[in-house]
Coordinates of C-alpha atoms and ligand atoms in Angstrom, one line a residue:
X1 CA -33.4 157.0 9.7
X2 CA -32.2 157.4 6.1
X3 CA -34.4 159.8 4.2
X4 CA -34.9 159.3 0.5
X5 CA -36.7 161.8 -1.8
X6 CA -37.5 161.0 -5.4
X7 CA -38.2 163.8 -7.8
X8 CA -40.7 162.6 -10.5
X9 CA -43.6 160.3 -9.6
X10 CA -43.8 158.6 -13.0
X11 CA -43.6 155.0 -14.4
X12 CA -40.0 154.7 -13.0
X13 CA -40.0 156.8 -9.8
X14 CA -43.4 155.6 -8.4
X15 CA -42.9 151.8 -8.5
X16 CA -39.2 152.0 -7.7
X17 CA -39.7 154.0 -4.6
X18 CA -42.7 152.0 -3.5
X19 CA -40.5 148.8 -3.6
X20 CA -37.6 150.5 -1.7
X21 CA -40.1 151.6 1.0
X22 CA -41.5 148.1 1.2
X23 CA -38.1 146.4 1.4
X24 CA -36.5 148.9 3.7
X25 CA -38.9 149.7 6.6
X26 CA -36.2 151.8 8.2
X27 CA -35.9 154.2 5.3
X28 CA -38.4 157.0 4.8
X29 CA -39.3 157.6 1.2
X30 CA -41.0 160.7 -0.2
X31 CA -41.9 160.8 -3.9
X32 CA -42.5 164.4 -5.1
X33 CA -43.8 165.8 -8.3
X34 CA -44.9 169.1 -9.7
X35 CA -48.0 167.5 -11.3
X36 CA -50.6 167.9 -8.6
X37 CA -53.1 165.5 -10.2
X38 CA -50.5 162.8 -10.4
X39 CA -49.7 163.1 -6.7
X40 CA -53.4 163.2 -5.8
X41 CA -53.8 159.9 -7.8
X42 CA -50.8 158.3 -6.0
X43 CA -52.6 159.2 -2.7
X44 CA -56.0 157.8 -3.9
X45 CA -57.4 154.3 -4.5
X46 CA -56.8 154.7 -8.2
X47 CA -53.1 155.0 -8.8
X48 CA -52.0 157.0 -11.9
X49 CA -50.4 154.0 -13.5
X50 CA -51.5 150.5 -14.1
X51 CA -48.9 147.9 -13.0
X52 CA -49.7 144.5 -11.7
X53 CA -48.9 144.2 -8.0
X54 CA -48.3 147.9 -7.5
X55 CA -51.5 148.6 -5.6
X56 CA -50.6 146.1 -3.0
X57 CA -47.1 147.4 -2.4
X58 CA -48.3 151.0 -2.2
X59 CA -51.1 150.0 0.2
X60 CA -48.7 148.3 2.6
X61 CA -46.3 151.3 2.9
X62 CA -48.3 154.5 2.1
X63 CA -48.6 156.7 5.1
X64 CA -46.0 154.6 7.0
X65 CA -42.7 155.2 5.3
X66 CA -43.9 156.1 1.8
X67 CA -45.3 159.5 1.1
X68 CA -46.4 161.2 -2.1
X69 CA -46.3 165.0 -2.1
X70 CA -46.1 168.2 -4.2
X71 CA -43.9 169.8 -1.6
X72 CA -40.9 169.3 -3.7
X73 CA -38.5 171.7 -2.0
X74 CA -39.3 170.6 1.5
X75 CA -38.7 166.9 0.9
X76 CA -35.6 167.5 -1.2
X77 CA -34.2 169.8 1.5
X78 CA -34.7 167.1 4.2
X79 CA -33.4 164.1 2.2
X80 CA -30.0 162.3 2.5
X81 CA -30.4 160.7 -0.9
X82 CA -32.3 162.4 -3.8
X83 CA -33.3 160.3 -6.8
X84 CA -34.0 162.2 -9.9
X85 CA -36.5 160.5 -12.1
X86 CA -38.0 163.2 -14.2
X87 CA -38.8 162.8 -17.9
X88 CA -36.1 163.1 -20.5
X89 CA -38.0 163.2 -23.8
X90 CA -36.3 163.5 -27.2
X91 CA -35.8 167.2 -28.2
X92 CA -38.3 168.3 -30.8
X93 CA -36.7 171.6 -31.8
X94 CA -33.3 173.2 -31.9
X95 CA -29.9 171.5 -31.8
X96 CA -30.1 167.8 -32.0
X97 CA -33.9 167.9 -32.6
X98 CA -35.3 164.4 -33.1
X99 CA -32.3 162.7 -31.5
X100 CA -30.8 164.4 -28.5
X101 CA -32.4 164.0 -25.1
X102 CA -34.1 167.1 -23.7
X103 CA -32.6 167.7 -20.3
X104 CA -34.7 170.7 -19.4
X105 CA -36.5 168.9 -16.6
X106 CA -33.3 167.4 -15.3
X107 CA -31.5 170.8 -15.3
X108 CA -34.3 172.5 -13.5
X109 CA -34.4 169.7 -10.9
X110 CA -30.7 170.0 -10.3
X111 CA -30.8 173.8 -9.9
X112 CA -33.7 173.4 -7.4
X113 CA -31.7 170.8 -5.4
X114 CA -28.7 173.2 -5.2
X115 CA -31.1 175.9 -4.2
X116 CA -32.9 174.2 -1.3
X117 CA -30.2 172.0 0.1
X118 CA -28.8 172.9 3.6
X119 CA -27.0 169.6 4.2
X120 CA -24.8 167.2 2.1
X121 CA -26.6 165.0 -0.3
X122 CA -26.2 162.1 -2.6
X123 CA -27.9 162.8 -5.9
X124 CA -28.9 159.8 -8.0
X125 CA -29.6 159.8 -11.7
X126 CA -32.5 157.4 -12.2
X127 CA -33.9 158.6 -15.5
X128 CA -32.0 157.4 -18.6
X129 CA -29.8 160.2 -19.7
X130 CA -27.0 160.7 -22.2
X131 CA -23.5 159.7 -21.2
X132 CA -21.8 162.5 -19.3
X133 CA -25.0 164.0 -17.9
X134 CA -23.9 163.3 -14.4
X135 CA -20.8 165.5 -15.1
X136 CA -23.1 168.4 -16.2
X137 CA -25.3 167.9 -13.2
X138 CA -22.3 167.8 -10.9
X139 CA -21.2 171.2 -12.4
X140 CA -24.6 172.7 -11.8
X141 CA -24.7 171.5 -8.2
X142 CA -21.1 172.4 -7.2
X143 CA -21.3 175.9 -8.9
X144 CA -24.4 176.6 -6.9
X145 CA -23.8 174.7 -3.8
X146 CA -23.0 177.4 -1.1
X147 CA -20.4 175.1 0.3
X148 CA -22.6 172.0 0.6
X149 CA -21.1 168.7 -0.7
X150 CA -22.9 166.7 -3.4
X151 CA -22.0 163.3 -4.7
X152 CA -23.5 162.2 -8.0
X153 CA -24.4 158.6 -8.7
X154 CA -25.8 157.0 -11.8
X155 CA -28.3 154.2 -10.9
X156 CA -30.1 153.4 -14.1
X157 CA -33.4 151.5 -13.8
X158 CA -33.9 148.3 -15.8
X159 CA -37.6 147.6 -14.9
X160 CA -39.9 146.8 -17.8
X161 CA -43.5 148.0 -17.6
X162 CA -46.1 145.4 -16.9
X163 CA -43.6 143.4 -14.8
X164 CA -42.1 146.4 -12.9
X165 CA -42.8 145.0 -9.4
X166 CA -41.4 141.6 -10.2
X167 CA -38.3 143.2 -11.9
X168 CA -37.8 145.4 -8.8
X169 CA -38.2 142.5 -6.3
X170 CA -35.9 140.3 -8.2
X171 CA -33.6 142.3 -10.5
X172 CA -31.0 140.7 -12.8
X173 CA -28.7 143.4 -11.6
X174 CA -28.6 146.7 -9.9
X175 CA -26.0 149.1 -11.4
X176 CA -24.5 151.9 -9.4
X177 CA -21.9 154.2 -11.0
X178 CA -20.0 156.8 -9.1
X179 CA -16.8 158.8 -8.8
X180 CA -13.6 156.9 -8.2
X181 CA -12.7 159.1 -5.2
X182 CA -13.1 158.1 -1.5
X183 CA -16.2 160.3 -1.3
X184 CA -17.6 158.8 -4.4
X185 CA -17.0 155.3 -3.1
X186 CA -18.6 156.2 0.2
X187 CA -21.7 157.4 -1.7
X188 CA -21.8 154.2 -3.7
X189 CA -21.7 152.2 -0.5
X190 CA -24.6 154.2 1.0
X191 CA -26.8 153.4 -2.0
X192 CA -25.6 149.8 -2.1
X193 CA -26.7 149.4 1.5
X194 CA -30.2 150.3 0.6
X195 CA -30.5 147.7 -2.2
X196 CA -28.6 145.1 -0.2
X197 CA -31.6 144.8 2.0
X198 CA -33.2 142.6 -0.6
X199 CA -30.9 142.2 -3.6
X200 CA -28.1 139.6 -3.3
X201 CA -24.7 141.4 -3.2
X202 CA -23.4 139.7 -6.3
X203 CA -26.1 141.3 -8.3
X204 CA -25.2 144.8 -7.2
X205 CA -22.6 146.0 -9.7
X206 CA -20.5 149.1 -9.2
X207 CA -18.8 151.0 -12.0
X208 CA -17.6 154.5 -12.8
X209 CA -20.2 157.1 -13.7
X210 CA -19.9 156.9 -17.5
X211 CA -20.0 153.1 -17.7
X212 CA -23.3 153.1 -15.7
X213 CA -24.8 155.7 -17.9
X214 CA -23.7 154.0 -21.2
X215 CA -24.7 150.5 -20.0
X216 CA -28.3 151.6 -19.7
X217 CA -28.4 153.0 -23.3
X218 CA -26.5 149.9 -24.5
X219 CA -28.8 147.4 -22.8
X220 CA -31.9 149.0 -24.3
X221 CA -30.2 149.2 -27.8
X222 CA -29.3 145.5 -27.6
X223 CA -32.8 144.5 -26.6
X224 CA -34.4 146.6 -29.4
X225 CA -31.8 145.3 -31.9
X226 CA -32.9 141.7 -31.1
X227 CA -36.5 142.7 -31.9
X228 CA -35.6 144.4 -35.1
X229 CA -33.5 141.4 -36.1
X230 CA -36.3 138.9 -35.6
X231 CA -38.8 141.3 -37.3
X232 CA -36.5 141.6 -40.3
X233 CA -36.5 137.7 -40.4
X234 CA -40.3 137.8 -40.2
X235 CA -40.5 139.6 -43.5
X236 CA -38.2 137.0 -45.1
X237 CA -40.3 134.2 -43.5
X238 CA -43.5 135.5 -45.0
X239 CA -41.8 135.8 -48.4
X240 CA -40.4 132.3 -48.3
X241 CA -42.9 130.2 -46.4
X242 CA -40.9 129.7 -43.2
X243 CA -42.5 130.2 -39.8
X244 CA -40.8 132.9 -37.7
X245 CA -41.9 131.1 -34.5
X246 CA -40.0 128.0 -35.5
X247 CA -37.0 130.1 -36.6
X248 CA -36.7 132.1 -33.5
X249 CA -37.2 129.0 -31.3
X250 CA -34.4 127.3 -33.1
X251 CA -32.1 130.4 -33.0
X252 CA -32.9 131.0 -29.3
X253 CA -31.9 127.4 -28.3
X254 CA -28.3 128.4 -28.9
X255 CA -27.2 129.3 -25.4
X256 CA -25.0 132.0 -26.8
X257 CA -28.1 133.7 -28.1
X258 CA -30.8 132.7 -25.6
X259 CA -34.6 132.5 -26.0
X260 CA -35.8 135.8 -24.7
X261 CA -36.8 138.9 -26.6
X262 CA -37.1 137.1 -29.9
X263 CA -40.8 137.5 -30.4
X264 CA -41.6 138.9 -33.8
X265 CA -44.2 141.7 -33.6
X266 CA -45.7 144.7 -35.4
X267 CA -42.8 146.6 -33.9
X268 CA -41.5 147.7 -30.5
X269 CA -42.9 150.6 -28.6
X270 CA -42.6 152.2 -25.2
X271 CA -40.9 155.3 -23.9
X272 CA -37.4 153.9 -23.9
X273 CA -36.2 151.9 -26.9
X274 CA -36.6 154.5 -29.6
X275 CA -35.6 157.4 -27.4
X276 CA -32.5 155.7 -26.1
X277 CA -31.3 154.6 -29.5
X278 CA -31.8 158.1 -30.9
X279 CA -29.8 159.3 -28.0
X280 CA -27.1 156.8 -28.7
X281 CA -27.1 157.8 -32.4
X282 CA -26.7 161.4 -31.5
X283 CA -23.8 160.7 -29.1
X284 CA -22.0 158.7 -31.7
X285 CA -22.4 161.4 -34.3
X286 CA -21.2 164.0 -31.8
X287 CA -18.1 161.9 -31.1
X288 CA -17.2 161.5 -34.8
X289 CA -18.5 157.9 -35.2
X290 CA -20.9 158.1 -38.1
X291 CA -20.6 154.3 -39.0
X292 CA -21.6 153.4 -35.4
X293 CA -24.5 155.9 -35.5
X294 CA -25.7 154.4 -38.8
X295 CA -25.5 150.9 -37.4
X296 CA -27.9 151.7 -34.5
X297 CA -30.2 153.9 -36.7
X298 CA -31.0 150.7 -38.7
X299 CA -32.7 149.3 -35.6
X300 CA -35.3 152.1 -35.7
X301 CA -35.5 152.0 -39.5
X302 CA -36.5 148.3 -39.4
X303 CA -39.0 149.1 -36.7
X304 CA -40.6 151.7 -38.8
X305 CA -40.5 149.4 -41.8
X306 CA -42.3 146.7 -39.8
X307 CA -45.2 149.0 -38.9
X308 CA -45.5 150.2 -42.6
X309 CA -45.3 146.7 -43.8
X310 CA -48.2 145.7 -41.5
X311 CA -50.4 148.6 -42.8
X312 CA -49.6 147.8 -46.4
X313 CA -50.5 144.2 -45.8
X314 CA -53.9 145.1 -44.4
X315 CA -54.7 147.5 -47.2
X316 CA -53.4 145.2 -50.0
X317 CA -55.3 142.2 -48.7
X318 CA -58.5 144.1 -48.6
X319 CA -58.5 144.8 -52.4
X320 CA -56.1 147.7 -52.0
X321 CA -58.6 150.0 -50.2
X322 CA -59.9 150.3 -46.7
X323 CA -61.8 153.5 -47.4
X324 CA -65.0 153.6 -45.4
X325 CA -64.4 150.1 -44.2
X326 CA -64.7 149.4 -40.5
X327 CA -61.6 148.0 -39.0
X328 CA -61.4 146.7 -35.4
X329 CA -58.2 147.5 -33.5
X330 CA -57.7 145.2 -30.5
X331 CA -55.1 146.7 -28.1
X332 CA -53.6 150.1 -28.1
X333 CA -51.0 150.0 -25.3
X334 CA -47.4 149.4 -26.4
X335 CA -47.4 145.9 -24.6
X336 CA -49.8 144.0 -22.4
X337 CA -50.4 144.7 -18.7
X338 CA -49.8 148.4 -19.0
X339 CA -52.0 151.4 -20.0
X340 CA -49.0 153.2 -21.4
X341 CA -49.2 154.2 -25.0
X342 CA -45.9 156.1 -25.5
X343 CA -44.5 155.2 -28.9
X344 CA -47.0 152.3 -29.2
X345 CA -46.9 150.8 -32.7
X346 CA -50.7 151.0 -32.6
X347 CA -50.4 154.8 -33.2
X348 CA -48.5 154.4 -36.5
X349 CA -50.7 151.5 -37.7
X350 CA -53.9 153.4 -36.9
X351 CA -52.6 156.5 -38.6
X352 CA -51.6 154.5 -41.7
X353 CA -55.1 153.0 -41.9
X354 CA -56.7 156.4 -41.3
X355 CA -54.6 157.8 -44.0
X356 CA -56.3 155.3 -46.3
X357 CA -59.7 156.5 -45.0
X358 CA -60.5 153.5 -42.8
X359 CA -63.0 153.8 -40.0
X360 CA -61.5 152.4 -36.8
X361 CA -63.2 150.9 -33.8
X362 CA -60.6 150.6 -31.0
X363 CA -60.7 148.5 -27.8
X364 CA -58.0 148.3 -25.2
X365 CA -58.6 147.0 -21.6
X366 CA -56.5 149.8 -20.0
X367 CA -56.1 152.8 -22.3
X368 CA -58.7 155.5 -21.9
X369 CA -60.7 156.9 -24.8
X370 CA -59.2 160.4 -24.2
X371 CA -55.7 159.1 -24.4
X372 CA -56.4 157.3 -27.7
X373 CA -57.8 160.4 -29.3
X374 CA -54.9 162.5 -28.0
X375 CA -52.4 160.0 -29.4
X376 CA -54.0 159.9 -32.8
X377 CA -54.2 163.7 -33.0
X378 CA -50.5 164.1 -32.7
X379 CA -48.1 164.5 -35.6
X380 CA -45.4 161.8 -36.0
X381 CA -42.4 163.7 -34.9
X382 CA -43.7 164.3 -31.4
X383 CA -41.9 161.5 -29.6
X384 CA -43.1 161.2 -26.1
X385 CA -43.7 164.3 -24.2
X386 CA -47.2 165.8 -24.2
X387 CA -46.0 169.3 -23.6
X388 CA -44.3 169.4 -27.0
X389 CA -47.2 168.0 -28.9
X390 CA -48.9 170.0 -31.5
X391 CA -52.5 168.8 -32.1
X392 CA -53.5 168.4 -35.7
X393 CA -55.7 171.2 -37.1
X394 CA -59.5 170.7 -36.6
X395 CA -60.0 170.0 -40.3
X396 CA -57.5 167.1 -40.2
X397 CA -58.8 165.7 -36.9
X398 CA -59.5 162.0 -37.1
X399 CA -62.1 161.9 -34.4
X400 CA -64.9 161.2 -36.8
X401 CA -63.1 158.2 -38.2
X402 CA -62.3 156.7 -34.8
X403 CA -64.6 155.2 -32.1
X404 CA -63.3 153.8 -28.9
X405 CA -65.4 150.9 -27.5
X406 CA -65.7 148.8 -24.3
X407 CA -65.0 145.3 -25.6
X408 CA -63.6 143.3 -28.4
X409 CA -66.9 142.0 -29.7
X410 CA -68.3 145.5 -30.1
X411 CA -65.1 146.6 -31.9
X412 CA -65.4 143.7 -34.4
X413 CA -69.2 144.0 -35.0
X414 CA -69.7 144.6 -38.8
X415 CA -66.0 145.1 -39.3
X416 CA -64.3 144.0 -42.5
X417 CA -61.0 143.4 -40.7
X418 CA -59.6 143.0 -37.2
X419 CA -56.0 144.0 -36.2
X420 CA -54.4 142.8 -33.0
X421 CA -51.9 145.4 -31.8
X422 CA -51.2 144.4 -28.2
X423 CA -50.8 140.8 -26.8
X424 CA -53.4 141.1 -24.0
X425 CA -54.1 137.6 -22.7
X426 CA -57.9 138.1 -23.2
X427 CA -57.4 138.3 -27.0
X428 CA -56.2 134.6 -27.0
X429 CA -59.4 133.3 -25.6
X430 CA -62.0 135.4 -27.5
X431 CA -64.9 133.6 -29.1
X432 CA -63.7 134.0 -32.6
X433 CA -66.6 132.1 -34.1
X434 CA -69.0 134.7 -32.6
X435 CA -66.7 137.5 -33.9
X436 CA -66.6 135.9 -37.4
X437 CA -70.4 135.6 -37.5
X438 CA -70.8 139.3 -36.8
X439 CA -68.2 140.5 -39.3
X440 CA -68.5 141.4 -43.0
X441 CA -67.2 138.8 -45.4
X442 CA -64.6 138.0 -46.4
X443 CA -63.5 138.5 -42.8
X444 CA -59.8 139.3 -42.2
X445 CA -57.6 139.0 -39.1
X446 CA -54.2 140.6 -39.0
X447 CA -52.4 139.5 -35.9
X448 CA -49.5 141.9 -35.1
X449 CA -48.5 139.9 -32.0
X450 CA -48.8 136.3 -33.0
X451 CA -51.4 135.5 -30.3
X452 CA -54.1 133.8 -32.2
X453 CA -54.3 130.2 -33.3
X454 CA -54.0 130.6 -37.1
X455 CA -55.2 127.1 -38.1
X456 CA -58.3 127.4 -35.9
X457 CA -59.2 130.8 -37.3
X458 CA -58.8 129.6 -40.9
X459 CA -61.1 126.7 -40.1
X460 CA -63.7 129.2 -38.9
X461 CA -63.4 131.0 -42.2
X462 CA -61.2 133.9 -41.5
X463 CA -58.4 135.0 -43.9
X464 CA -55.5 135.3 -41.5
X465 CA -52.3 137.2 -41.5
X466 CA -49.9 136.6 -38.6
X467 CA -46.5 138.2 -38.5
X468 CA -43.8 136.0 -40.0
X469 CA -46.0 133.0 -40.6
X470 CA -46.8 131.2 -43.9
X471 CA -49.3 133.2 -45.9
X472 CA -52.8 132.2 -46.9
X473 CA -53.2 131.7 -50.6
X474 CA -55.3 134.8 -50.6
X475 CA -52.5 137.0 -49.2
X476 CA -50.0 135.5 -51.7
X477 CA -52.3 136.7 -54.5
X478 CA -52.3 140.2 -53.1
X479 CA -48.7 141.0 -52.4
X480 CA -48.0 144.0 -50.2
X481 CA -45.1 146.1 -51.3
X482 CA -43.5 147.6 -48.2
Ligands
UDX501 C1 -19.3 129.8 -36.0 C2 -20.5 129.5 -35.2 O1 -20.2 129.8 -33.8 C3 -20.9 128.1 -35.3 O2 -22.1 127.8 -34.5 C4 -21.2 127.8 -36.8 O3 -21.5 126.4 -36.9 C5 -20.0 128.1 -37.6 O4 -19.6 129.5 -37.4 P1 -16.7 129.5 -35.8 O5 -16.6 130.5 -36.9 O6 -15.9 128.3 -35.8 O7 -18.2 129.1 -35.5 O8 -16.2 130.3 -34.4 P2 -16.9 131.3 -33.4 O9 -16.5 130.9 -32.0 O10 -18.4 131.5 -33.6 O11 -16.1 132.6 -33.7 C6 -16.3 133.3 -35.0 C7 -15.5 134.6 -34.9 O12 -16.1 135.6 -34.1 C8 -14.1 134.4 -34.4 O13 -13.2 135.2 -35.2 C9 -14.1 134.9 -33.0 O14 -12.9 135.4 -32.6 C10 -15.1 136.1 -33.1 N1 -15.8 136.4 -31.9 C11 -16.6 135.5 -31.2 C12 -15.7 137.7 -31.4 O15 -15.0 138.5 -31.9 N2 -16.3 138.0 -30.2 C13 -17.1 137.1 -29.5 O16 -17.7 137.5 -28.5 C14 -17.2 135.8 -30.1
UDX502 C1 -37.7 148.4 -21.7 C2 -36.6 147.5 -21.1 O1 -37.0 146.1 -21.2 C3 -36.3 147.8 -19.7 O2 -35.2 147.1 -19.2 C4 -35.9 149.3 -19.6 O3 -35.7 149.7 -18.2 C5 -37.1 150.2 -20.2 O4 -37.3 149.7 -21.5 P1 -40.3 148.4 -21.5 O5 -40.2 149.4 -22.7 O6 -41.2 148.8 -20.4 O7 -38.9 148.1 -21.0 O8 -40.9 147.0 -22.1 P2 -40.3 145.8 -22.9 O9 -40.8 144.6 -22.3 O10 -38.8 145.9 -23.1 O11 -40.9 145.9 -24.4 C6 -40.6 147.0 -25.2 C7 -41.3 146.8 -26.6 O12 -40.8 145.7 -27.3 C8 -42.8 146.5 -26.4 O13 -43.6 147.2 -27.4 C9 -42.9 145.0 -26.7 O14 -44.1 144.5 -27.1 C10 -41.8 144.8 -27.7 N1 -41.2 143.4 -27.7 C11 -40.6 142.9 -26.7 C12 -41.3 142.7 -28.9 O15 -41.9 143.1 -29.9 N2 -40.8 141.4 -29.0 C13 -40.1 140.9 -27.9 O16 -39.6 139.8 -28.0 C14 -40.0 141.6 -26.7
ADP503 P1 -40.7 158.0 -16.5 O1 -41.3 157.0 -17.5 O2 -39.2 158.2 -16.9 O3 -40.9 157.7 -15.1 P2 -42.7 160.0 -16.5 O4 -43.0 161.0 -17.6 O5 -43.7 158.9 -16.3 O6 -41.3 159.4 -16.9 O7 -42.5 160.7 -15.1 C1 -41.7 161.8 -14.9 C2 -42.4 162.7 -13.9 O8 -41.4 163.8 -13.5 C3 -43.6 163.5 -14.3 O9 -44.7 163.1 -13.5 C4 -43.3 165.0 -14.2 O10 -44.4 165.8 -13.7 C5 -42.2 164.9 -13.2 N1 -41.3 166.1 -13.2 C6 -40.7 166.7 -14.3 N2 -39.9 167.7 -13.9 C7 -40.1 167.9 -12.5 C8 -39.5 168.8 -11.5 N3 -38.7 169.7 -11.9 N4 -39.9 168.6 -10.3 C9 -40.8 167.6 -9.9 N5 -41.3 166.7 -10.8 C10 -40.9 166.8 -12.1

């Protein structure tokens, strides 16, 4: 029986290993983590992450061939294949701060693997890491190996949150990078055999190590770039009276471009896009390619511009002040069907409004009150790892200005404006007439995700702003300078 151990029971490690266990009954999978609470949650009825379909998969395998444990060293020691899926946040201090990936967790995991291994192992990079990390890890392992043989593979994960289980069941491709030596090829084959139990062979691509590592960064950069491109167009649409939905539909009909990932929004979020682009920018700079670095940096700049533009639009529309006005925030997660708030655009928008002294009433179906307060207490440069976060001082705390409520109607009650930050399905079917009746007048809706029916809402009486759509006369009279 092949034994797999995955270090890191997070958004990537947890779902990926659960699906491997489900699809490969003859493989024994142990997912280990140093965070005891997280492991307890994986072993309980309330899993630590919300992901449609995940509960079901875990229930089918847990205790059979899928185990969650804090006994990191024991399971690593016993495994044939060790996946490393620890967090790789952006460095916040020191060399490369704000751009380079922080590989502290990776390095300590690698040293531990070398320490506890008594038999040969395949070590698989699952977290997104800078190009050439595998080489560094290989050095740590071989210099500490006590004669044991390690093969390093890069097997980047392409799942998206909210659709992780579907993405894992039916991936566009599985990418496995390894050394071009006979031992390297043998290791690639061993991992390929695992995936081949449910993924068609022609979707399992094998490359060298660096190509696999770079492909992951490149894929995320390309996806983010499409969003920044359509978001840049959304600003032009608003200025000229075109409708970004029509423009992106027409553009996407070109088969060379394709229709996916062209939805204009208040900005992209999530733990990957910004982090991976910053990483790419850093690698380009380190390799003497400032023009290439600058090109990719623009993707993030447009994303920040889009969030600022949204805040400015809200404030400008409401007579240039939101001080002491209640504003409802619907949705806080970075996209629908997840409770994850890492780099969610809602954080920057809320902070912008709070900076203008608004009072926010926030509702999200999955994000906890505690998480929202934590996120809003962090200063901007904190990227995505809680350990590095410095809370704001008590005097600048925003808790008094923020309430978190249990449904959209309560959030909107007596509010002057309502901002939609996440495209949760339930926001499409709210009783907007009821919401309108209970709001202050004029009542504003700012849709950062293009989920509402603008014409219907205008008929009810709302003043509506929807990203990239023709503006109300009201908004034209109150131009927002970004
Ligand atoms: C383009 C558009 O494709 C077409 O839809 C529009 O109507 C007119 O402009 P054209 O300029 O004739 O058409 O050729 P196209 O095939 O788009 O190539 C443009 C340039 O891009 C060429 O120099 C081509 O060599 C280059 N190219 C294209 C690349 O370098 N890489 C590619 O992957 C594709
Ligand atoms: C992304 C990649 O899709 C995935 O392949 C990789 O493994 C990890 O990073 P994820 O961040 O989970 O996945 O979600 P994704 O669906 O890519 O959305 C990222 C952000 O872009 C979200 O905030 C989403 O709302 C936004 N987005 C996406 C848009 O604004 N418009 C779009 O058209 C698509
Ligand atoms: P991702 O989105 O990439 O899955 P997460 O932050 O959700 O990232 O998960 C990473 C997990 O890795 C965390 O639960 C963290 O506790 C765990 N982790 C980090 N370092 C180690 C380590 N040395 N040993 C075991 N687990 C680790």
